[in-house]
Coordinates of C-alpha atoms in Angstrom, one line a residue:
Chain A
X1120 CA 0.0 0.0 0.0
X1121 CA 1.2 3.5 -0.9
X1122 CA 2.0 5.8 2.0
X1123 CA -0.5 8.5 1.1
X1124 CA -3.2 5.8 1.0
X1125 CA -2.2 4.8 4.5
X1126 CA -2.3 8.4 5.5
X1127 CA -5.8 8.8 4.0
X1128 CA -7.1 5.7 5.8
X1129 CA -5.5 6.9 9.1
X1130 CA -7.2 10.3 8.9
X1131 CA -10.5 8.6 8.0
X1132 CA -10.2 6.2 10.9
X1133 CA -9.3 9.0 13.4
X1134 CA -12.1 11.3 12.0
X1135 CA -14.5 8.3 12.2
X1136 CA -14.1 8.2 16.0
X1137 CA -13.6 11.8 17.0
X1138 CA -14.4 11.6 20.7
X1139 CA -12.2 8.6 21.3
X1140 CA -9.4 10.0 19.2
X1141 CA -9.4 13.3 21.2
X1142 CA -9.5 11.5 24.5
X1143 CA -6.6 9.3 23.3
X1144 CA -4.4 12.2 22.5
X1145 CA -5.3 14.3 25.5
X1146 CA -2.1 13.1 27.2
X1147 CA 0.0 14.3 24.3
X1148 CA -2.0 17.5 24.1
X1149 CA -1.3 18.3 27.8
X1150 CA 2.3 17.1 27.6
X1151 CA 3.2 19.1 24.5
X1152 CA 1.2 22.1 25.8
X1153 CA 3.1 22.0 29.1
X1154 CA 6.5 21.8 27.3
X1155 CA 5.7 24.5 24.8
X1156 CA 4.2 26.7 27.5
X1157 CA 7.3 26.3 29.8
X1158 CA 9.7 26.9 27.0
X1159 CA 7.9 30.0 25.8
X1160 CA 7.7 31.4 29.3
X1161 CA 11.4 30.5 29.9
X1162 CA 12.5 32.2 26.7
X1163 CA 10.4 35.2 27.6
X1164 CA 11.9 35.4 31.1
X1165 CA 15.4 35.1 29.6
X1166 CA 14.8 37.9 27.2
X1167 CA 13.4 40.0 30.0
X1168 CA 16.4 39.4 32.3
X1169 CA 18.9 39.9 29.4
X1170 CA 17.3 43.2 28.6
X1171 CA 17.6 44.3 32.2
X1172 CA 21.3 43.4 32.4
X1173 CA 22.0 44.9 29.1
X1174 CA 20.3 48.1 30.1
X1175 CA 23.1 48.7 32.7
X1176 CA 25.6 49.1 29.9
X1177 CA 27.9 46.7 28.1
X1178 CA 31.2 48.0 29.3
X1179 CA 30.8 47.9 33.1
X1180 CA 32.7 45.7 35.5
X1181 CA 31.4 45.1 39.0
X1182 CA 33.9 44.7 41.8
X1183 CA 32.6 43.0 45.0
X1184 CA 34.4 42.2 48.3
X1185 CA 35.5 38.6 48.8
X1186 CA 36.2 35.7 46.5
X1187 CA 33.5 33.3 45.5
X1188 CA 35.6 30.5 44.2
X1189 CA 38.5 30.4 46.7
X1190 CA 38.5 30.6 50.4
X1191 CA 39.9 33.9 51.6
X1192 CA 40.2 34.8 55.3
X1193 CA 39.3 38.3 56.2
X1194 CA 39.0 39.9 52.8
X1195 CA 39.7 43.6 52.9
X1196 CA 36.8 46.0 52.5
X1197 CA 36.5 47.8 49.3
X1198 CA 37.0 51.5 50.0
X1199 CA 37.0 54.8 48.2
X1200 CA 40.8 54.5 48.4
X1201 CA 40.6 51.5 46.1
X1202 CA 38.5 53.6 43.7
X1203 CA 41.3 56.2 43.8
X1204 CA 43.9 53.5 43.2
X1205 CA 42.0 52.3 40.1
X1206 CA 41.9 55.8 38.7
X1207 CA 45.4 55.5 37.4
X1208 CA 45.5 56.5 33.7
X1209 CA 49.1 55.5 33.3
X1210 CA 48.8 52.0 34.6
X1211 CA 45.2 51.4 33.6
X1212 CA 44.7 53.1 30.3
X1213 CA 41.6 51.0 29.5
X1214 CA 39.7 52.2 32.5
X1215 CA 37.5 55.2 31.8
X1216 CA 35.7 55.8 35.0
X1217 CA 35.2 54.3 38.5
X1218 CA 32.1 54.8 40.5
X1219 CA 31.7 53.7 44.2
X1220 CA 28.4 52.5 45.5
X1221 CA 27.3 52.2 49.1
X1222 CA 23.7 51.2 49.3
X1223 CA 21.1 50.6 52.0
X1224 CA 17.5 50.5 52.8
X1225 CA 15.9 53.5 54.3
X1226 CA 12.6 55.4 54.4
X1227 CA 12.0 58.3 52.0
X1228 CA 9.2 60.7 53.0
X1229 CA 7.6 63.5 51.0
X1230 CA 4.9 65.3 53.0
X1231 CA 2.6 62.6 54.3
X1232 CA 3.7 60.0 51.8
X1233 CA 6.6 57.7 52.6
X1234 CA 8.2 54.6 51.2
X1235 CA 10.9 52.1 52.2
X1236 CA 13.3 51.7 49.4
X1237 CA 17.0 51.3 48.3
X1238 CA 19.1 54.3 48.8
X1239 CA 22.2 54.3 46.5
X1240 CA 25.1 56.4 47.8
X1241 CA 27.2 56.9 44.8
X1242 CA 29.9 59.1 43.4
X1243 CA 29.3 61.8 40.8
X1244 CA 30.2 59.8 37.8
X1245 CA 27.7 57.0 38.6
X1246 CA 25.1 58.3 36.2
X1247 CA 27.7 58.3 33.4
X1248 CA 29.0 54.8 34.2
X1249 CA 25.6 53.0 34.2
X1250 CA 24.2 55.3 31.6
X1251 CA 21.5 56.7 33.8
X1252 CA 19.4 59.4 32.0
X1253 CA 17.6 62.2 33.8
X1254 CA 14.2 63.4 32.8
X1255 CA 14.7 66.6 34.7
X1256 CA 17.4 68.4 36.7
X1257 CA 21.0 67.1 36.7
X1258 CA 23.0 64.6 38.6
X1259 CA 25.0 65.7 41.6
X1260 CA 28.6 66.8 41.0
X1261 CA 32.0 66.3 42.6
X1262 CA 31.5 69.3 44.7
X1263 CA 28.3 67.8 46.2
X1264 CA 30.3 64.8 47.1
X1265 CA 33.1 66.8 48.7
X1266 CA 30.6 68.9 50.6
X1267 CA 28.6 65.9 51.7
X1268 CA 25.6 67.7 50.3
X1269 CA 22.1 66.5 51.2
X1270 CA 20.9 66.3 47.6
X1271 CA 19.0 63.5 45.9
X1272 CA 18.1 62.2 42.5
X1273 CA 14.8 60.3 42.6
X1274 CA 13.9 57.3 40.6
X1275 CA 10.8 58.0 38.5
X1276 CA 8.6 55.3 40.2
X1277 CA 9.7 56.5 43.6
X1278 CA 8.8 60.1 42.6
X1279 CA 5.5 59.0 41.4
X1280 CA 4.8 57.0 44.5
X1281 CA 5.7 59.9 46.8
X1282 CA 4.5 62.9 45.0
X1283 CA 2.1 61.6 42.4
X1284 CA 4.2 63.2 39.6
X1285 CA 7.6 62.9 37.9
X1286 CA 8.1 66.5 36.9
X1287 CA 8.6 69.9 38.6
X1288 CA 10.3 68.2 41.6
X1289 CA 13.7 69.9 41.4
X1290 CA 14.0 72.1 44.4
X1291 CA 11.5 70.3 46.6
X1292 CA 12.6 68.5 49.7
X1293 CA 12.3 64.9 50.7
X1294 CA 13.3 63.3 54.0
X1295 CA 15.6 60.3 53.9
X1296 CA 16.2 58.6 57.2
X1297 CA 14.5 61.8 58.6
X1298 CA 17.2 64.1 57.2
X1299 CA 16.0 66.6 54.6
X1300 CA 17.4 66.2 51.1
X1301 CA 17.0 68.6 48.3
X1302 CA 15.8 67.1 45.0
X1303 CA 18.2 68.0 42.2
X1304 CA 16.9 65.6 39.5
X1305 CA 14.5 62.9 38.5
X1306 CA 15.8 59.8 36.7
X1307 CA 14.3 58.6 33.4
X1308 CA 12.5 55.2 33.5
X1309 CA 14.8 52.3 33.1
X1310 CA 12.4 49.5 33.6
X1311 CA 12.7 46.8 36.2
X1312 CA 12.7 43.1 36.7
X1313 CA 12.1 40.5 39.3
X1314 CA 15.5 41.1 40.9
X1315 CA 15.8 44.9 41.1
X1316 CA 13.8 47.9 40.2
X1317 CA 16.2 50.9 39.7
X1318 CA 13.2 53.1 39.1
X1319 CA 12.3 52.9 42.8
X1320 CA 15.8 53.9 43.9
X1321 CA 17.0 57.2 45.3
X1322 CA 20.5 58.4 44.5
X1323 CA 22.5 60.5 47.0
X1324 CA 26.2 61.4 47.3
X1325 CA 28.2 58.6 48.8
X1326 CA 29.5 61.0 51.4
X1327 CA 26.0 62.0 52.5
X1328 CA 25.1 58.3 52.6
X1329 CA 28.0 57.7 55.1
X1330 CA 27.0 60.6 57.1
X1331 CA 23.2 60.4 57.2
X1332 CA 22.0 56.9 56.3
X1333 CA 24.5 54.2 56.7
X1334 CA 27.1 54.6 59.3
X1335 CA 30.1 52.4 58.6
X1336 CA 32.5 50.7 61.0
X1337 CA 35.2 50.7 58.4
X1338 CA 36.0 54.2 57.2
X1339 CA 35.2 54.8 53.5
X1340 CA 34.0 51.3 52.9
X1341 CA 31.8 50.8 49.9
X1342 CA 29.5 47.9 48.8
X1343 CA 30.9 47.6 45.3
X1344 CA 32.8 49.5 42.7
X1345 CA 31.8 50.0 39.1
X1346 CA 34.6 50.1 36.6
X1347 CA 33.7 51.5 33.2
X1348 CA 36.0 50.3 30.4
X1349 CA 36.9 52.4 27.5
X1350 CA 34.5 50.4 25.3
X1351 CA 33.0 46.9 25.2
X1352 CA 36.1 45.6 23.4
X1353 CA 38.5 46.5 26.1
X1354 CA 36.6 44.8 28.9
X1355 CA 39.2 42.1 29.3
X1356 CA 42.1 44.6 29.4
X1357 CA 40.3 46.8 31.8
X1358 CA 39.6 43.9 34.1
X1359 CA 43.2 42.8 34.0
X1360 CA 44.5 46.3 34.8
X1361 CA 41.9 46.7 37.5
X1362 CA 42.8 43.5 39.1
X1363 CA 46.5 44.3 39.2
X1364 CA 45.9 47.7 40.7
X1365 CA 43.4 46.3 43.3
X1366 CA 45.8 43.6 44.4
X1367 CA 48.5 46.2 44.8
X1368 CA 46.1 48.4 46.8
X1369 CA 45.2 45.5 49.0
X1370 CA 48.8 44.5 49.4
X1371 CA 48.3 41.0 48.3
X1372 CA 51.4 38.8 47.8
X1373 CA 51.6 36.8 44.6
X1374 CA 50.6 33.6 46.5
X1375 CA 47.5 35.1 48.0
X1376 CA 44.3 34.8 46.0
X1377 CA 42.2 37.8 45.2
X1378 CA 40.1 39.1 48.1
X1379 CA 37.6 40.6 45.7
X1380 CA 35.5 39.4 42.8
X1381 CA 35.2 41.1 39.4
X1382 CA 32.4 40.3 37.1
X1383 CA 31.4 42.0 33.9
X1384 CA 28.1 42.1 32.3
X1385 CA 29.0 39.2 30.0
X1386 CA 29.6 37.0 33.0
X1387 CA 26.3 38.1 34.5
X1388 CA 24.6 37.5 31.2
X1389 CA 25.9 34.0 31.0
X1390 CA 25.1 33.3 34.7
X1391 CA 21.5 34.5 34.2
X1392 CA 21.4 32.6 31.0
X1393 CA 22.4 29.4 32.5
X1394 CA 20.1 29.8 35.5
X1395 CA 17.1 30.4 33.3
X1396 CA 18.2 27.6 31.0
X1397 CA 18.5 25.1 33.8
X1398 CA 15.1 26.1 35.2
X1399 CA 13.6 25.9 31.7
X1400 CA 15.1 22.5 31.0
X1401 CA 14.1 21.2 34.4
X1402 CA 10.5 22.3 34.1
X1403 CA 10.3 21.1 30.4
X1404 CA 11.7 17.8 31.5
X1405 CA 9.0 17.4 34.1
X1406 CA 6.4 18.4 31.5
X1407 CA 7.9 15.9 29.1
X1408 CA 7.1 13.1 31.5
X1409 CA 3.4 13.7 30.7
X1410 CA 4.3 13.1 27.1
X1411 CA 5.5 9.7 28.1
X1412 CA 2.2 9.1 29.8
X1413 CA 0.4 10.4 26.7
X1414 CA 2.4 7.9 24.6
X1415 CA 1.3 5.0 26.8
X1416 CA -2.3 6.2 26.4
X1417 CA -1.9 6.0 22.7
X1418 CA -0.4 2.5 22.9
X1419 CA -3.3 1.4 25.1
X1420 CA -6.0 2.6 22.7
X1421 CA -4.1 1.3 19.7
X1422 CA -4.0 -2.1 21.3
X1423 CA -7.7 -1.9 21.9
X1424 CA -8.2 -0.8 18.3
X1425 CA -6.2 -3.7 17.0
X1426 CA -8.3 -6.1 19.0
X1427 CA -11.5 -4.5 17.8
X1428 CA -10.4 -4.6 14.2
X1429 CA -9.1 -8.1 14.2
X1430 CA -11.6 -9.2 11.6
X1431 CA -10.8 -6.2 9.5
X1432 CA -7.1 -7.1 9.7
X1433 CA -8.0 -10.7 8.7
X1434 CA -10.0 -9.4 5.8
X1435 CA -7.3 -7.1 4.6
X1436 CA -4.8 -9.9 4.8
X1437 CA -7.2 -12.1 2.8
X1438 CA -7.5 -9.4 0.2
X1439 CA -3.7 -9.3 -0.2
X1440 CA -2.3 -7.0 2.5
X1441 CA 1.2 -8.0 3.5
X1442 CA 2.5 -7.6 7.1
X1443 CA 4.2 -4.4 6.1
X1444 CA 0.9 -3.0 4.8
X1445 CA -0.9 -3.7 8.1
X1446 CA 2.0 -2.4 10.1
X1447 CA 2.2 0.8 8.1
X1448 CA -1.6 1.3 8.5
X1449 CA -1.5 1.1 12.3
X1450 CA 1.7 3.0 12.6
X1451 CA 0.5 5.8 10.5
X1452 CA -2.6 5.9 12.5
X1453 CA -0.8 6.2 15.9
X1454 CA 1.7 8.7 14.5
X1455 CA -1.1 10.8 13.0
X1456 CA -3.0 10.7 16.3
X1457 CA 0.1 11.8 18.2
X1458 CA 1.0 14.6 15.7
X1459 CA -2.6 15.9 15.9
X1460 CA -2.3 15.9 19.7
X1461 CA 1.0 17.7 19.4
X1462 CA -0.4 20.4 17.1
X1463 CA -3.3 21.0 19.5
X1464 CA -0.8 21.0 22.3
X1465 CA 1.3 23.7 20.6
X1466 CA -1.8 25.8 20.5
X1467 CA -2.5 25.1 24.2
X1468 CA 1.1 25.9 25.1
X1469 CA 0.9 29.2 23.3
X1470 CA -2.3 30.0 25.2
X1471 CA -0.6 29.0 28.5
X1472 CA 2.4 31.3 27.7
X1473 CA 0.0 34.2 26.8
X1474 CA -1.9 33.8 30.0
X1475 CA 1.3 33.7 32.1
X1476 CA 2.6 36.7 30.2
X1477 CA -0.6 38.6 30.8
X1478 CA -0.6 37.8 34.5
X1479 CA 3.1 38.8 34.8
X1480 CA 2.4 42.1 32.9
X1481 CA -0.4 42.8 35.4
X1482 CA 1.8 42.3 38.3
X1483 CA 4.4 44.7 36.9
X1484 CA 6.9 42.3 35.5
X1485 CA 7.3 42.6 31.7
X1486 CA 7.5 39.1 30.3
X1487 CA 6.7 38.4 26.6
X1488 CA 6.4 34.7 26.0
X1489 CA 8.3 33.6 22.9
X1490 CA 7.5 30.5 20.9
X1491 CA 10.4 29.8 18.6
X1492 CA 10.1 27.9 15.4
X1493 CA 12.5 25.4 16.8
X1494 CA 10.4 24.5 19.8
X1495 CA 7.3 24.1 17.4
X1496 CA 9.3 21.8 15.1
X1497 CA 10.8 19.9 18.1
X1498 CA 7.3 19.4 19.6
X1499 CA 5.9 18.1 16.3
X1500 CA 8.8 15.8 15.7
X1501 CA 8.7 14.6 19.3
X1502 CA 5.0 13.8 19.1
X1503 CA 5.6 12.0 15.8
X1504 CA 8.4 10.0 17.5
X1505 CA 6.1 9.2 20.5
X1506 CA 3.4 8.1 18.1
X1507 CA 5.7 5.8 16.2
X1508 CA 7.4 4.5 19.3
X1509 CA 4.2 3.7 21.2
X1510 CA 2.4 2.6 18.0
X1511 CA 5.1 0.1 17.1
X1512 CA 4.1 -2.7 19.4
X1513 CA 0.3 -2.6 18.6
X1514 CA 1.1 -2.3 14.9
X1515 CA 3.4 -5.3 15.1
X1516 CA 0.7 -7.3 16.9
X1517 CA -1.7 -6.4 14.1
X1518 CA 0.7 -7.3 11.4
X1519 CA 1.5 -10.7 13.0
X1520 CA -2.1 -11.8 13.3
X1521 CA -2.8 -15.1 11.4
X1522 CA -5.3 -14.4 8.7
X1523 CA -7.3 -17.5 9.4
X1524 CA -7.5 -16.7 13.1
X1525 CA -8.3 -13.1 12.5
X1526 CA -11.1 -13.9 10.1
X1527 CA -12.7 -16.3 12.5
X1528 CA -12.5 -13.7 15.4
X1529 CA -15.9 -12.6 16.6
Chain B
X560 CA -11.6 -36.3 -15.5
X561 CA -11.7 -38.0 -18.8
X562 CA -14.2 -35.2 -19.8
X563 CA -11.4 -32.7 -19.7
X564 CA -8.9 -32.5 -22.5
X565 CA -5.3 -33.2 -21.4
X566 CA -4.1 -29.9 -22.8
X567 CA -6.1 -27.9 -20.3
X568 CA -4.1 -27.5 -17.1
X569 CA -6.0 -27.5 -13.8
X570 CA -6.3 -24.1 -12.1
X571 CA -6.2 -25.8 -8.7
X572 CA -4.1 -28.9 -8.4
X573 CA -3.8 -30.4 -4.9
X574 CA -1.6 -33.4 -4.3
X575 CA -1.6 -35.5 -1.2
X576 CA -2.2 -32.4 1.0
X577 CA -2.2 -32.8 4.8
X578 CA -2.7 -30.4 7.6
X579 CA -2.1 -31.1 11.3
X580 CA -3.0 -28.8 14.1
X581 CA -1.6 -28.9 17.5
X582 CA -3.9 -28.2 20.4
X583 CA -1.5 -28.4 23.3
X584 CA 0.0 -31.9 23.0
X585 CA -2.8 -33.3 20.9
X586 CA -2.4 -33.5 17.1
X587 CA -5.6 -32.8 15.1
X588 CA -5.2 -34.2 11.6
X589 CA -7.6 -31.9 9.8
X590 CA -6.6 -33.0 6.3
X591 CA -5.2 -36.5 5.8
X592 CA -4.1 -36.5 2.1
X593 CA -6.3 -34.6 -0.3
X594 CA -5.9 -35.1 -4.1
X595 CA -8.1 -32.7 -6.1
X596 CA -8.1 -30.9 -9.4
X597 CA -10.3 -28.1 -10.5
X598 CA -10.2 -26.8 -14.0
X599 CA -10.7 -23.3 -15.4
X600 CA -14.4 -22.4 -15.9
X601 CA -15.6 -25.1 -13.4
X602 CA -18.1 -24.4 -10.7
X603 CA -17.4 -26.9 -7.9
X604 CA -19.0 -27.3 -4.5
X605 CA -17.0 -28.6 -1.5
X606 CA -19.4 -30.2 1.0
X607 CA -19.0 -32.0 4.2
X608 CA -20.2 -32.0 7.8
X609 CA -18.6 -29.8 10.4
X610 CA -15.3 -31.1 11.4
X611 CA -14.8 -32.8 8.1
X612 CA -11.9 -30.4 7.2
X613 CA -13.7 -28.3 4.6
X614 CA -12.8 -25.0 6.3
X615 CA -9.2 -26.1 6.5
X616 CA -9.3 -27.1 2.9
X617 CA -10.8 -23.8 2.0
X618 CA -8.0 -22.0 3.9
X619 CA -5.5 -24.0 2.0
X620 CA -7.0 -23.3 -1.4
X621 CA -7.4 -19.6 -0.4
X622 CA -3.7 -19.5 0.6
X623 CA -4.6 -18.2 4.0
X624 CA -2.7 -21.1 5.6
X625 CA 0.1 -23.4 4.7
X626 CA -0.2 -27.2 4.5
X627 CA 1.8 -29.5 6.7
X628 CA 2.8 -31.6 3.7
X629 CA 1.8 -32.1 0.1
X630 CA 1.7 -29.9 -3.0
X631 CA -0.6 -27.2 -4.1
X632 CA -0.4 -25.6 -7.5
X633 CA -2.6 -22.6 -8.1
X634 CA -2.7 -21.4 -11.7
X635 CA 0.5 -23.5 -12.3
X636 CA 2.3 -21.7 -9.4
X637 CA 3.5 -23.9 -6.5
X638 CA 2.1 -22.1 -3.5
X639 CA 2.4 -24.8 -0.8
X640 CA 5.8 -23.5 0.4
X641 CA 5.5 -19.8 -0.1
X642 CA 6.2 -17.3 2.7
X643 CA 3.6 -15.1 4.3
X644 CA 4.2 -12.1 2.1
X645 CA 4.4 -14.1 -1.1
X646 CA 1.1 -15.7 -0.1
X647 CA -0.4 -12.3 0.4
X648 CA 0.5 -11.4 -3.2
X649 CA -1.0 -14.6 -4.4
X650 CA -4.2 -13.9 -2.5
X651 CA -4.3 -10.5 -3.9
X652 CA -3.8 -11.5 -7.5
X653 CA -5.2 -15.0 -7.9
X654 CA -8.0 -15.4 -5.4
X655 CA -11.3 -13.6 -4.9
X656 CA -12.9 -14.2 -1.5
X657 CA -16.6 -14.2 -0.8
X658 CA -17.4 -14.7 2.9
X659 CA -20.5 -15.8 4.7
X660 CA -20.6 -12.5 6.6
X661 CA -19.7 -10.3 3.6
X662 CA -16.8 -8.7 5.6
X663 CA -17.3 -5.2 4.2
X664 CA -15.6 -2.3 6.0
X665 CA -18.4 -0.3 7.6
X666 CA -16.7 3.1 7.5
X667 CA -16.2 3.3 3.7
X668 CA -18.7 3.2 0.9
X669 CA -19.4 0.4 -1.6
X670 CA -16.9 1.6 -4.3
X671 CA -14.1 2.0 -1.7
X672 CA -14.8 -1.5 -0.4
X673 CA -14.6 -2.9 -3.9
X674 CA -11.3 -1.0 -4.5
X675 CA -9.7 -2.3 -1.3
X676 CA -7.8 -5.2 -3.0
X677 CA -6.5 -2.8 -5.6
X678 CA -4.8 -0.8 -2.9
X679 CA -2.6 -3.8 -2.1
X680 CA -1.8 -4.4 -5.8
X681 CA 1.2 -3.5 -7.7
X682 CA -1.0 -1.9 -10.3
X683 CA -2.9 0.9 -8.6
X684 CA -3.8 2.7 -11.8
X685 CA -7.4 3.5 -12.6
X686 CA -8.6 2.1 -9.3
X687 CA -11.9 4.0 -9.4
X688 CA -12.8 2.9 -12.9
X689 CA -11.9 -0.7 -12.3
X690 CA -14.0 -0.7 -9.0
X691 CA -16.9 0.9 -10.9
X692 CA -16.8 -1.7 -13.6
X693 CA -16.8 -4.5 -11.0
X694 CA -19.7 -2.9 -9.2
X695 CA -21.7 -2.6 -12.5
X696 CA -21.0 -6.2 -13.3
X697 CA -22.9 -7.2 -10.2
X698 CA -25.7 -4.8 -10.9
X699 CA -24.9 -2.2 -8.3
X700 CA -23.8 0.6 -10.5
X701 CA -26.4 2.8 -8.7
X702 CA -25.2 2.0 -5.2
X703 CA -21.6 3.0 -5.4
X704 CA -21.7 5.8 -2.7
X705 CA -23.8 3.7 -0.2
X706 CA -22.1 2.5 2.9
X707 CA -22.6 -1.1 3.9
X708 CA -25.3 -0.4 6.5
X709 CA -27.3 1.4 3.8
X710 CA -27.5 -1.8 1.7
X711 CA -29.5 -5.0 2.1
X712 CA -27.8 -8.3 2.9
X713 CA -28.1 -9.4 -0.7
X714 CA -26.6 -6.1 -1.9
X715 CA -23.8 -6.3 0.6
X716 CA -22.9 -9.8 -0.6
X717 CA -23.0 -8.5 -4.2
X718 CA -20.6 -5.7 -3.2
X719 CA -18.4 -8.4 -1.7
X720 CA -18.5 -10.4 -5.0
X721 CA -17.6 -7.3 -6.9
X722 CA -14.6 -6.8 -4.5
X723 CA -13.6 -10.5 -5.1
X724 CA -13.7 -9.9 -8.9
X725 CA -12.0 -6.5 -9.1
X726 CA -8.5 -7.9 -9.5
X727 CA -9.6 -10.5 -12.1
X728 CA -8.5 -13.5 -10.0
X729 CA -8.0 -17.1 -11.2
X730 CA -10.6 -18.4 -8.8
X731 CA -13.6 -17.1 -6.8
X732 CA -13.6 -18.8 -3.4
X733 CA -17.0 -18.5 -1.8
X734 CA -17.5 -19.7 1.8
X735 CA -21.2 -20.2 2.5
X736 CA -22.1 -17.2 0.4
X737 CA -25.8 -17.5 1.0
X738 CA -25.5 -18.6 4.7
X739 CA -26.5 -15.2 6.1
X740 CA -29.2 -14.4 3.5
X741 CA -32.9 -14.9 3.2
X742 CA -34.0 -17.3 0.5
X743 CA -34.8 -14.6 -2.1
X744 CA -31.5 -12.8 -1.6
X745 CA -29.7 -16.1 -1.5
X746 CA -31.3 -17.1 -4.8
X747 CA -30.2 -13.8 -6.4
X748 CA -26.6 -14.2 -5.2
X749 CA -26.5 -17.8 -6.5
X750 CA -27.9 -16.6 -9.8
X751 CA -25.2 -14.0 -10.0
X752 CA -22.5 -16.6 -9.3
X753 CA -23.9 -18.9 -12.0
X754 CA -24.1 -16.0 -14.4
X755 CA -20.4 -15.1 -13.7
X756 CA -19.5 -18.7 -14.2
X757 CA -21.4 -19.2 -17.4
X758 CA -20.9 -15.8 -19.1
X759 CA -17.5 -14.9 -18.0
X760 CA -16.1 -18.4 -17.4
X761 CA -15.1 -17.5 -13.8
X762 CA -13.8 -20.6 -11.9
X763 CA -15.9 -20.8 -8.7
X764 CA -15.2 -22.9 -5.7
X765 CA -18.2 -23.0 -3.2
X766 CA -17.8 -24.2 0.3
X767 CA -21.2 -25.1 1.7
X768 CA -23.2 -27.5 3.7
X769 CA -26.4 -26.6 1.9
X770 CA -27.3 -29.2 -0.7
X771 CA -29.5 -26.8 -2.6
X772 CA -26.6 -24.5 -3.1
X773 CA -24.4 -27.4 -4.1
X774 CA -26.9 -28.4 -6.7
X775 CA -26.0 -25.4 -8.7
X776 CA -22.4 -26.6 -9.0
X777 CA -21.3 -28.8 -11.9
X778 CA -19.7 -31.2 -9.4
X779 CA -19.5 -31.7 -5.7
X780 CA -16.5 -32.8 -3.6
X781 CA -17.6 -34.5 -0.4
X782 CA -15.2 -34.3 2.5
X783 CA -15.3 -36.6 5.5
X784 CA -12.7 -36.9 8.3
X785 CA -10.1 -35.0 6.3
X786 CA -10.4 -37.2 3.2
X787 CA -12.4 -36.9 0.0
X788 CA -15.3 -39.3 0.1
X789 CA -15.8 -41.7 -2.8
X790 CA -16.8 -40.7 -6.4
X791 CA -15.7 -37.2 -7.1
X792 CA -17.8 -36.5 -10.1
X793 CA -21.5 -36.2 -10.0
X794 CA -23.4 -35.5 -13.2

């Protein structure tokens, strides 16, 4: 029998028993739907996180205290002195700018409204380093830093929350940790993700931070440093130079490991990438188990179908069907069933992704689910494979029926 | 046999055919040495009580089963030691089956049922036209699009006969063809078979236990305990 005839018969047979066919493939529908849904949400989440990290700027290196891969006892605090050491044009020609950051949680009050949020004590070039744009006013300057001025740049969402507006705020006063701060600017929206929302932050001079918000036991300690490389191509050189200078600044001998950690955006991208990938694969793997269950469902019904159609098989053999013809017929049927289920499942997965995306958007986390052509092709091929794998045994049973016995079957 | 000229070769030539079944340890000797020849254009009835081996013999003639020993030549082709798939081709090309219970596929209409053997043929050209011609030859040209459950028993059996004829086989093998029909429909089906035999010279082998059906045949072969009983030829 020609393949297209087998295909026609399979479709006729599936269509001839719609309810049962649908119930048979329900397992595949749910399995493929779950896999596609998880993959689309995973890819959407990945894109969202990538976008966030990329929005920081592509040529920024983060320096944290301590070493995450090697054991270091008593790592030195990072201080503003380290930042000064890094600002060495002669020995670090690839480093453009260094910003120090000391952050903490505090209350911010405007009139009767107040909010608990992250206060970022930063140096004057911070805005330049992370490419922070202002929608009004200007970022504080070196003189503000030197004078420990009580000035603040508000994140747009924070401004909105406190004052109900994002404009005409320069010159007004907010209270941070109950100290009055004069607003000098409002940042432009940067967007947020599930890990941080810079639009809710308030930026003040690092010196004011030390004085008014976060008293430090170690003088001039900072939480982290940001190194801006000349451009995205000189990241590696800038990291190397920075590391050499920091080791010298911390007086580390050549046998001592680094007592600080440097990561650049690419590292963070790849870490975030691998985290979302692992999560996606893990969830998709769990979802794939239901595909297995779906396949067993198909095998079950195909076995019933073979028994039900024993006489038909006997007749077909009497009329000249070879073993191969019978096997092809049943295999085509189970494969078609499974592929139909897979196609419905892709639709279901798309729907699932859209729903999760809508829920996420409603709760303030932008997540656009993405269904790649690859995952659609993969799901289709996988359900085809499931159909063939689980249809094999029933088809073989049908093909091996003895014509005499099969014709006699009641 | 002296009535048949030596030059004509038998279409069915069975020599010392035996068939043993095993039911557990017990051997059932269903056929114990059958010699039989059927010539082109003959209409022969095979009769016998139940358990006589006539179903087994029919399965052998129909190439649905292989004999334990002996030779079977169908249309000069030695089929007694062919493999399953080779037997399938022989069934498709050389044998037209008519069953007691019609065995039509309920999902598909008359013409598709008739075309079914063509799907398993080498030559799949003009399937529709050939199936139409076969249906017209059994007088059902106006019922092509009817599904089996929209046809009477007699009509269904005529569809089954059309299906048996569609590949122009060497023999038509009918197993109790009127067994499920009322007497009027049964008579019509027998008349159709006789017409095919007389007008188109189709070789027909009838397996039946009904003497009135057997009367239409030119000769009757009586089976008893796996052997052919006494004189083969009846006037």
